[in-house]
Short mmCIF file of the C-alpha atoms (twelve columns), coordinates in Angstrom:
data_MODEL
# 
_entry.id   MODEL 
# 
loop_
_atom_site.group_PDB 
_atom_site.id 
_atom_site.type_symbol 
_atom_site.label_atom_id 
_atom_site.label_alt_id 
_atom_site.label_comp_id 
_atom_site.label_asym_id 
_atom_site.label_seq_id 
_atom_site.Cartn_x 
_atom_site.Cartn_y 
_atom_site.Cartn_z 
_atom_site.pdbx_PDB_model_num 
ATOM 1   C CA . MET A 1   -8.223  73.508 -27.027 1 
ATOM 2   C CA . ALA A 2   -10.304 75.726 -24.750 1 
ATOM 3   C CA . LYS A 3   -9.920  75.051 -21.045 1 
ATOM 4   C CA . LYS A 4   -12.970 73.510 -19.393 1 
ATOM 5   C CA . THR A 5   -14.748 75.535 -16.747 1 
ATOM 6   C CA . LYS A 6   -15.166 74.114 -13.248 1 
ATOM 7   C CA . LYS A 7   -18.833 73.398 -14.010 1 
ATOM 8   C CA . GLN A 8   -17.903 71.533 -17.221 1 
ATOM 9   C CA . GLN A 9   -15.290 69.499 -15.352 1 
ATOM 10  C CA . GLU A 10  -17.870 68.476 -12.749 1 
ATOM 11  C CA . VAL A 11  -20.528 67.352 -15.244 1 
ATOM 12  C CA . SER A 12  -17.933 65.486 -17.327 1 
ATOM 13  C CA . LYS A 13  -17.330 63.209 -14.334 1 
ATOM 14  C CA . LEU A 14  -20.888 61.884 -14.713 1 
ATOM 15  C CA . VAL A 15  -20.046 60.351 -18.101 1 
ATOM 16  C CA . ASP A 16  -17.909 57.232 -18.536 1 
ATOM 17  C CA . ARG A 17  -16.066 57.993 -21.791 1 
ATOM 18  C CA . THR A 18  -15.169 54.317 -22.279 1 
ATOM 19  C CA . LYS A 19  -18.784 53.123 -22.127 1 
ATOM 20  C CA . ALA A 20  -21.482 53.026 -24.801 1 
ATOM 21  C CA . TYR A 21  -24.876 53.511 -23.129 1 
ATOM 22  C CA . ASP A 22  -28.324 52.502 -24.247 1 
ATOM 23  C CA . VAL A 23  -30.359 55.332 -25.798 1 
ATOM 24  C CA . LYS A 24  -32.382 56.229 -22.699 1 
ATOM 25  C CA . GLU A 25  -29.373 56.218 -20.366 1 
ATOM 26  C CA . ALA A 26  -27.325 58.318 -22.784 1 
ATOM 27  C CA . LEU A 27  -30.012 60.958 -23.203 1 
ATOM 28  C CA . ASP A 28  -30.666 61.034 -19.457 1 
ATOM 29  C CA . LEU A 29  -26.973 61.836 -18.983 1 
ATOM 30  C CA . VAL A 30  -27.202 64.561 -21.626 1 
ATOM 31  C CA . LYS A 31  -30.041 66.166 -19.674 1 
ATOM 32  C CA . GLN A 32  -28.085 65.894 -16.427 1 
ATOM 33  C CA . THR A 33  -24.972 67.468 -17.921 1 
ATOM 34  C CA . ALA A 34  -26.727 70.357 -19.694 1 
ATOM 35  C CA . LYS A 35  -25.950 73.022 -17.095 1 
ATOM 36  C CA . ALA A 36  -25.646 76.154 -19.220 1 
ATOM 37  C CA . ASN A 37  -27.785 79.199 -18.411 1 
ATOM 38  C CA . PHE A 38  -29.799 78.700 -21.623 1 
ATOM 39  C CA . ASP A 39  -31.862 75.843 -23.032 1 
ATOM 40  C CA . GLU A 40  -29.168 73.800 -24.760 1 
ATOM 41  C CA . THR A 41  -29.804 72.035 -28.065 1 
ATOM 42  C CA . VAL A 42  -29.434 68.248 -27.989 1 
ATOM 43  C CA . GLU A 43  -27.696 66.774 -31.027 1 
ATOM 44  C CA . ALA A 44  -27.313 63.205 -32.258 1 
ATOM 45  C CA . ALA A 45  -24.301 62.112 -34.298 1 
ATOM 46  C CA . PHE A 46  -23.898 58.885 -36.287 1 
ATOM 47  C CA . ARG A 47  -20.809 57.390 -37.931 1 
ATOM 48  C CA . LEU A 48  -21.965 55.333 -40.912 1 
ATOM 49  C CA . GLY A 49  -20.313 52.579 -42.921 1 
ATOM 50  C CA . VAL A 50  -20.590 54.387 -46.243 1 
ATOM 51  C CA . ASP A 51  -18.142 55.956 -48.657 1 
ATOM 52  C CA . PRO A 52  -19.554 59.456 -49.298 1 
ATOM 53  C CA . LYS A 53  -17.186 59.907 -52.247 1 
ATOM 54  C CA . LYS A 54  -19.307 57.413 -54.181 1 
ATOM 55  C CA . ALA A 55  -22.544 58.692 -55.684 1 
ATOM 56  C CA . ASP A 56  -24.454 55.513 -54.789 1 
ATOM 57  C CA . GLN A 57  -23.553 55.883 -51.095 1 
ATOM 58  C CA . GLN A 58  -24.664 59.467 -50.579 1 
ATOM 59  C CA . ILE A 59  -27.260 59.856 -47.833 1 
ATOM 60  C CA . ARG A 60  -29.393 62.980 -47.774 1 
ATOM 61  C CA . GLY A 61  -32.965 63.695 -46.874 1 
ATOM 62  C CA . ALA A 62  -35.349 65.233 -44.375 1 
ATOM 63  C CA . MET A 63  -37.889 64.085 -41.801 1 
ATOM 64  C CA . VAL A 64  -40.275 65.504 -39.220 1 
ATOM 65  C CA . LEU A 65  -39.282 64.650 -35.655 1 
ATOM 66  C CA . PRO A 66  -42.224 63.390 -33.540 1 
ATOM 67  C CA . HIS A 67  -41.714 66.159 -30.970 1 
ATOM 68  C CA . GLY A 68  -40.051 68.791 -33.126 1 
ATOM 69  C CA . THR A 69  -36.713 70.447 -32.385 1 
ATOM 70  C CA . GLY A 70  -37.815 73.034 -29.854 1 
ATOM 71  C CA . LYS A 71  -36.845 75.777 -32.287 1 
ATOM 72  C CA . THR A 72  -39.215 77.718 -34.508 1 
ATOM 73  C CA . GLN A 73  -37.726 77.897 -37.994 1 
ATOM 74  C CA . THR A 74  -37.978 81.062 -40.053 1 
ATOM 75  C CA . VAL A 75  -39.127 80.016 -43.529 1 
ATOM 76  C CA . LEU A 76  -38.605 81.902 -46.780 1 
ATOM 77  C CA . VAL A 77  -40.567 80.801 -49.853 1 
ATOM 78  C CA . PHE A 78  -39.810 81.661 -53.456 1 
ATOM 79  C CA . ALA A 79  -43.138 81.357 -55.267 1 
ATOM 80  C CA . LYS A 80  -45.543 83.393 -57.366 1 
ATOM 81  C CA . GLY A 81  -49.265 83.680 -57.946 1 
ATOM 82  C CA . ASP A 82  -51.475 81.195 -56.127 1 
ATOM 83  C CA . LYS A 83  -48.460 79.341 -54.728 1 
ATOM 84  C CA . ALA A 84  -47.261 82.545 -53.050 1 
ATOM 85  C CA . LYS A 85  -50.696 82.975 -51.442 1 
ATOM 86  C CA . GLU A 86  -50.586 79.311 -50.374 1 
ATOM 87  C CA . ALA A 87  -47.200 79.873 -48.711 1 
ATOM 88  C CA . GLU A 88  -48.466 82.918 -46.825 1 
ATOM 89  C CA . ALA A 89  -51.553 81.046 -45.623 1 
ATOM 90  C CA . ALA A 90  -49.377 78.138 -44.440 1 
ATOM 91  C CA . GLY A 91  -47.351 80.448 -42.194 1 
ATOM 92  C CA . ALA A 92  -44.242 81.250 -44.249 1 
ATOM 93  C CA . ASP A 93  -42.339 84.200 -42.776 1 
ATOM 94  C CA . TYR A 94  -41.198 85.640 -46.098 1 
ATOM 95  C CA . VAL A 95  -42.691 85.092 -49.556 1 
ATOM 96  C CA . GLY A 96  -41.493 86.665 -52.767 1 
ATOM 97  C CA . GLU A 97  -39.626 86.481 -56.059 1 
ATOM 98  C CA . GLN A 98  -36.956 88.799 -57.454 1 
ATOM 99  C CA . ASP A 99  -37.329 91.197 -54.519 1 
ATOM 100 C CA . LEU A 100 -36.046 88.564 -52.083 1 
ATOM 101 C CA . ILE A 101 -33.340 87.377 -54.484 1 
ATOM 102 C CA . THR A 102 -32.035 90.959 -54.604 1 
ATOM 103 C CA . LYS A 103 -32.081 91.237 -50.782 1 
ATOM 104 C CA . ILE A 104 -30.111 88.001 -50.386 1 
ATOM 105 C CA . ASN A 105 -27.556 89.163 -52.935 1 
ATOM 106 C CA . GLN A 106 -27.155 92.266 -50.785 1 
ATOM 107 C CA . GLY A 107 -26.326 90.153 -47.727 1 
ATOM 108 C CA . TRP A 108 -29.693 89.532 -46.064 1 
ATOM 109 C CA . PHE A 109 -30.008 86.145 -44.339 1 
ATOM 110 C CA . ASP A 110 -32.718 86.501 -41.676 1 
ATOM 111 C CA . PHE A 111 -34.183 83.044 -42.307 1 
ATOM 112 C CA . ASP A 112 -33.396 79.399 -41.542 1 
ATOM 113 C CA . VAL A 113 -34.897 77.437 -44.455 1 
ATOM 114 C CA . ILE A 114 -35.757 78.218 -48.073 1 
ATOM 115 C CA . VAL A 115 -38.570 76.544 -50.006 1 
ATOM 116 C CA . ALA A 116 -38.919 77.161 -53.733 1 
ATOM 117 C CA . THR A 117 -41.384 76.045 -56.361 1 
ATOM 118 C CA . PRO A 118 -39.715 74.323 -59.355 1 
ATOM 119 C CA . ASP A 119 -40.633 77.177 -61.713 1 
ATOM 120 C CA . MET A 120 -38.582 79.553 -59.525 1 
ATOM 121 C CA . MET A 121 -35.406 77.484 -59.508 1 
ATOM 122 C CA . ALA A 122 -33.925 79.030 -62.652 1 
ATOM 123 C CA . GLU A 123 -33.701 82.321 -60.763 1 
ATOM 124 C CA . VAL A 124 -33.019 80.878 -57.315 1 
ATOM 125 C CA . GLY A 125 -30.204 78.782 -58.791 1 
ATOM 126 C CA . LYS A 126 -28.293 81.996 -59.442 1 
ATOM 127 C CA . LEU A 127 -27.973 82.349 -55.656 1 
ATOM 128 C CA . GLY A 128 -26.008 79.102 -55.421 1 
ATOM 129 C CA . ARG A 129 -22.756 80.965 -54.794 1 
ATOM 130 C CA . VAL A 130 -24.114 82.603 -51.635 1 
ATOM 131 C CA . LEU A 131 -26.633 79.994 -50.446 1 
ATOM 132 C CA . GLY A 132 -24.559 76.866 -51.124 1 
ATOM 133 C CA . PRO A 133 -21.777 77.510 -48.563 1 
ATOM 134 C CA . LYS A 134 -24.416 78.200 -45.902 1 
ATOM 135 C CA . GLY A 135 -26.340 75.000 -46.650 1 
ATOM 136 C CA . LEU A 136 -29.437 77.002 -47.552 1 
ATOM 137 C CA . MET A 137 -29.930 76.008 -51.190 1 
ATOM 138 C CA . PRO A 138 -33.349 74.368 -51.780 1 
ATOM 139 C CA . ASN A 139 -33.136 70.739 -52.866 1 
ATOM 140 C CA . PRO A 140 -35.755 68.236 -54.106 1 
ATOM 141 C CA . LYS A 141 -34.188 65.512 -51.908 1 
ATOM 142 C CA . THR A 142 -35.093 67.432 -48.771 1 
ATOM 143 C CA . GLY A 143 -38.537 68.444 -50.002 1 
ATOM 144 C CA . THR A 144 -37.651 72.126 -50.319 1 
ATOM 145 C CA . VAL A 145 -38.105 72.288 -54.102 1 
ATOM 146 C CA . THR A 146 -41.774 71.486 -54.529 1 
ATOM 147 C CA . PHE A 147 -45.163 72.706 -55.680 1 
ATOM 148 C CA . GLU A 148 -46.602 71.315 -52.408 1 
ATOM 149 C CA . VAL A 149 -45.791 74.587 -50.686 1 
ATOM 150 C CA . GLU A 150 -48.349 74.310 -47.884 1 
ATOM 151 C CA . LYS A 151 -47.109 70.864 -46.864 1 
ATOM 152 C CA . ALA A 152 -43.449 71.928 -46.993 1 
ATOM 153 C CA . VAL A 153 -43.954 75.016 -44.836 1 
ATOM 154 C CA . LYS A 154 -46.087 73.237 -42.248 1 
ATOM 155 C CA . GLU A 155 -43.615 70.354 -41.934 1 
ATOM 156 C CA . ILE A 156 -40.703 72.727 -41.398 1 
ATOM 157 C CA . LYS A 157 -42.654 74.636 -38.772 1 
ATOM 158 C CA . ALA A 158 -43.564 71.334 -37.087 1 
ATOM 159 C CA . GLY A 159 -39.917 70.346 -36.625 1 
ATOM 160 C CA . LYS A 160 -38.597 69.020 -39.895 1 
ATOM 161 C CA . VAL A 161 -34.849 68.374 -39.894 1 
ATOM 162 C CA . GLU A 162 -32.437 67.690 -42.718 1 
ATOM 163 C CA . TYR A 163 -29.703 65.082 -42.607 1 
ATOM 164 C CA . ARG A 164 -26.695 64.694 -44.865 1 
ATOM 165 C CA . VAL A 165 -23.605 62.530 -44.624 1 
ATOM 166 C CA . ASP A 166 -20.390 64.575 -44.544 1 
ATOM 167 C CA . ARG A 167 -16.965 63.744 -45.989 1 
ATOM 168 C CA . GLN A 168 -16.046 61.751 -42.887 1 
ATOM 169 C CA . SER A 169 -19.207 59.588 -43.154 1 
ATOM 170 C CA . ASN A 170 -20.837 61.362 -40.211 1 
ATOM 171 C CA . ILE A 171 -24.337 62.752 -39.810 1 
ATOM 172 C CA . HIS A 172 -25.188 65.402 -37.189 1 
ATOM 173 C CA . VAL A 173 -28.813 66.324 -36.474 1 
ATOM 174 C CA . PRO A 174 -30.490 68.341 -33.666 1 
ATOM 175 C CA . ILE A 175 -33.146 66.249 -31.905 1 
ATOM 176 C CA . GLY A 176 -34.560 68.695 -29.392 1 
ATOM 177 C CA . LYS A 177 -33.746 70.792 -26.351 1 
ATOM 178 C CA . ALA A 178 -32.379 69.845 -22.927 1 
ATOM 179 C CA . SER A 179 -35.721 70.984 -21.458 1 
ATOM 180 C CA . PHE A 180 -37.590 68.246 -23.368 1 
ATOM 181 C CA . GLU A 181 -38.963 65.311 -21.415 1 
ATOM 182 C CA . LEU A 182 -36.638 62.309 -21.590 1 
ATOM 183 C CA . ASN A 183 -39.158 60.203 -23.511 1 
ATOM 184 C CA . GLN A 184 -39.507 62.978 -26.124 1 
ATOM 185 C CA . LEU A 185 -35.761 62.977 -26.769 1 
ATOM 186 C CA . VAL A 186 -35.703 59.167 -26.904 1 
ATOM 187 C CA . GLU A 187 -38.566 59.072 -29.427 1 
ATOM 188 C CA . ASN A 188 -36.955 61.778 -31.574 1 
ATOM 189 C CA . PHE A 189 -33.617 59.933 -31.521 1 
ATOM 190 C CA . GLN A 190 -35.225 56.619 -32.427 1 
ATOM 191 C CA . ALA A 191 -37.268 58.151 -35.258 1 
ATOM 192 C CA . LEU A 192 -34.097 59.653 -36.720 1 
ATOM 193 C CA . ALA A 193 -32.154 56.403 -36.307 1 
ATOM 194 C CA . ASP A 194 -34.959 54.435 -38.000 1 
ATOM 195 C CA . THR A 195 -34.943 56.884 -40.921 1 
ATOM 196 C CA . LEU A 196 -31.175 56.562 -41.361 1 
ATOM 197 C CA . ILE A 197 -31.346 52.764 -41.199 1 
ATOM 198 C CA . LYS A 198 -34.006 52.747 -43.935 1 
ATOM 199 C CA . ALA A 199 -31.776 55.037 -45.988 1 
ATOM 200 C CA . LYS A 200 -28.910 52.507 -46.024 1 
ATOM 201 C CA . PRO A 201 -27.547 52.305 -49.591 1 
ATOM 202 C CA . GLN A 202 -27.467 48.864 -51.186 1 
ATOM 203 C CA . ALA A 203 -23.809 49.493 -52.029 1 
ATOM 204 C CA . SER A 204 -22.910 49.829 -48.335 1 
ATOM 205 C CA . LYS A 205 -21.177 46.681 -47.110 1 
ATOM 206 C CA . GLY A 206 -20.176 45.565 -43.626 1 
ATOM 207 C CA . ILE A 207 -21.282 47.375 -40.469 1 
ATOM 208 C CA . TYR A 208 -23.587 50.276 -41.332 1 
ATOM 209 C CA . MET A 209 -24.191 51.894 -37.922 1 
ATOM 210 C CA . LYS A 210 -20.589 52.071 -36.722 1 
ATOM 211 C CA . ASN A 211 -21.143 54.293 -33.707 1 
ATOM 212 C CA . ALA A 212 -23.376 57.019 -32.350 1 
ATOM 213 C CA . SER A 213 -23.332 59.693 -29.696 1 
ATOM 214 C CA . VAL A 214 -25.499 62.405 -28.205 1 
ATOM 215 C CA . THR A 215 -24.514 65.712 -26.675 1 
ATOM 216 C CA . SER A 216 -25.876 69.085 -25.628 1 
ATOM 217 C CA . THR A 217 -24.500 72.424 -26.790 1 
ATOM 218 C CA . MET A 218 -22.081 72.804 -23.879 1 
ATOM 219 C CA . GLY A 219 -22.095 69.283 -22.425 1 
ATOM 220 C CA . PRO A 220 -19.812 66.278 -22.969 1 
ATOM 221 C CA . GLY A 221 -20.474 63.729 -25.691 1 
ATOM 222 C CA . VAL A 222 -22.129 60.489 -24.582 1 
ATOM 223 C CA . LYS A 223 -21.611 57.326 -26.626 1 
ATOM 224 C CA . VAL A 224 -24.687 55.306 -27.606 1 
ATOM 225 C CA . ASP A 225 -24.546 51.553 -28.207 1 
ATOM 226 C CA . PRO A 226 -25.916 51.003 -31.768 1 
ATOM 227 C CA . SER A 227 -27.263 47.584 -30.772 1 
ATOM 228 C CA . THR A 228 -29.822 49.369 -28.550 1 
ATOM 229 C CA . PHE A 229 -31.481 51.218 -31.435 1 
ATOM 230 C CA . SER A 230 -30.594 49.471 -34.709 1 
ATOM 231 C CA . LYS A 231 -32.305 46.117 -34.240 1 
# 
């Protein structure tokens, strides 16, 4: 384990590791402990009462945070004809067909999100070997395989985030930057929590929101009391 710097040791003292805070207190502490010389990303993590090995307890989707993420996403769109023009007009950074598929196969990855129209998926699917491990493969569940290209691009640019439960039943999602106003982080966190609560599978039994925490890129994790956001 990497040794903490003196600065990290000092900010860690502000957080009681044995306590679960309410949402506003927790995010206030995250802002106080984000002392790096860059604008740290704030991330929320949830431990859910689901069994991700079972198909009926998989949780995956996407949503637009009320105040965005503080990061401008670079969007690549696979589309042709009028849909390609629509993507360009909506602000997509890269639009193309086989030309972009060839570039990606050659190791080019200067983008954050891929959107593809359904008629392009037969070709895009061949990139699964290189896009899959990076989490970049378009998926209908996250709204990135669609003919509604304009809507998809604009939502991503506005701060759309994807969420997906991992093998340990956890979900990690960025909810903004340390420079955000406290109320912006609180509203982004609550919007995400509400979305996850609505996504609860019927097959999930017992406690659904087991625990939650928030942290900045370099700061300590701060526990959040689920009873303060999952009413």
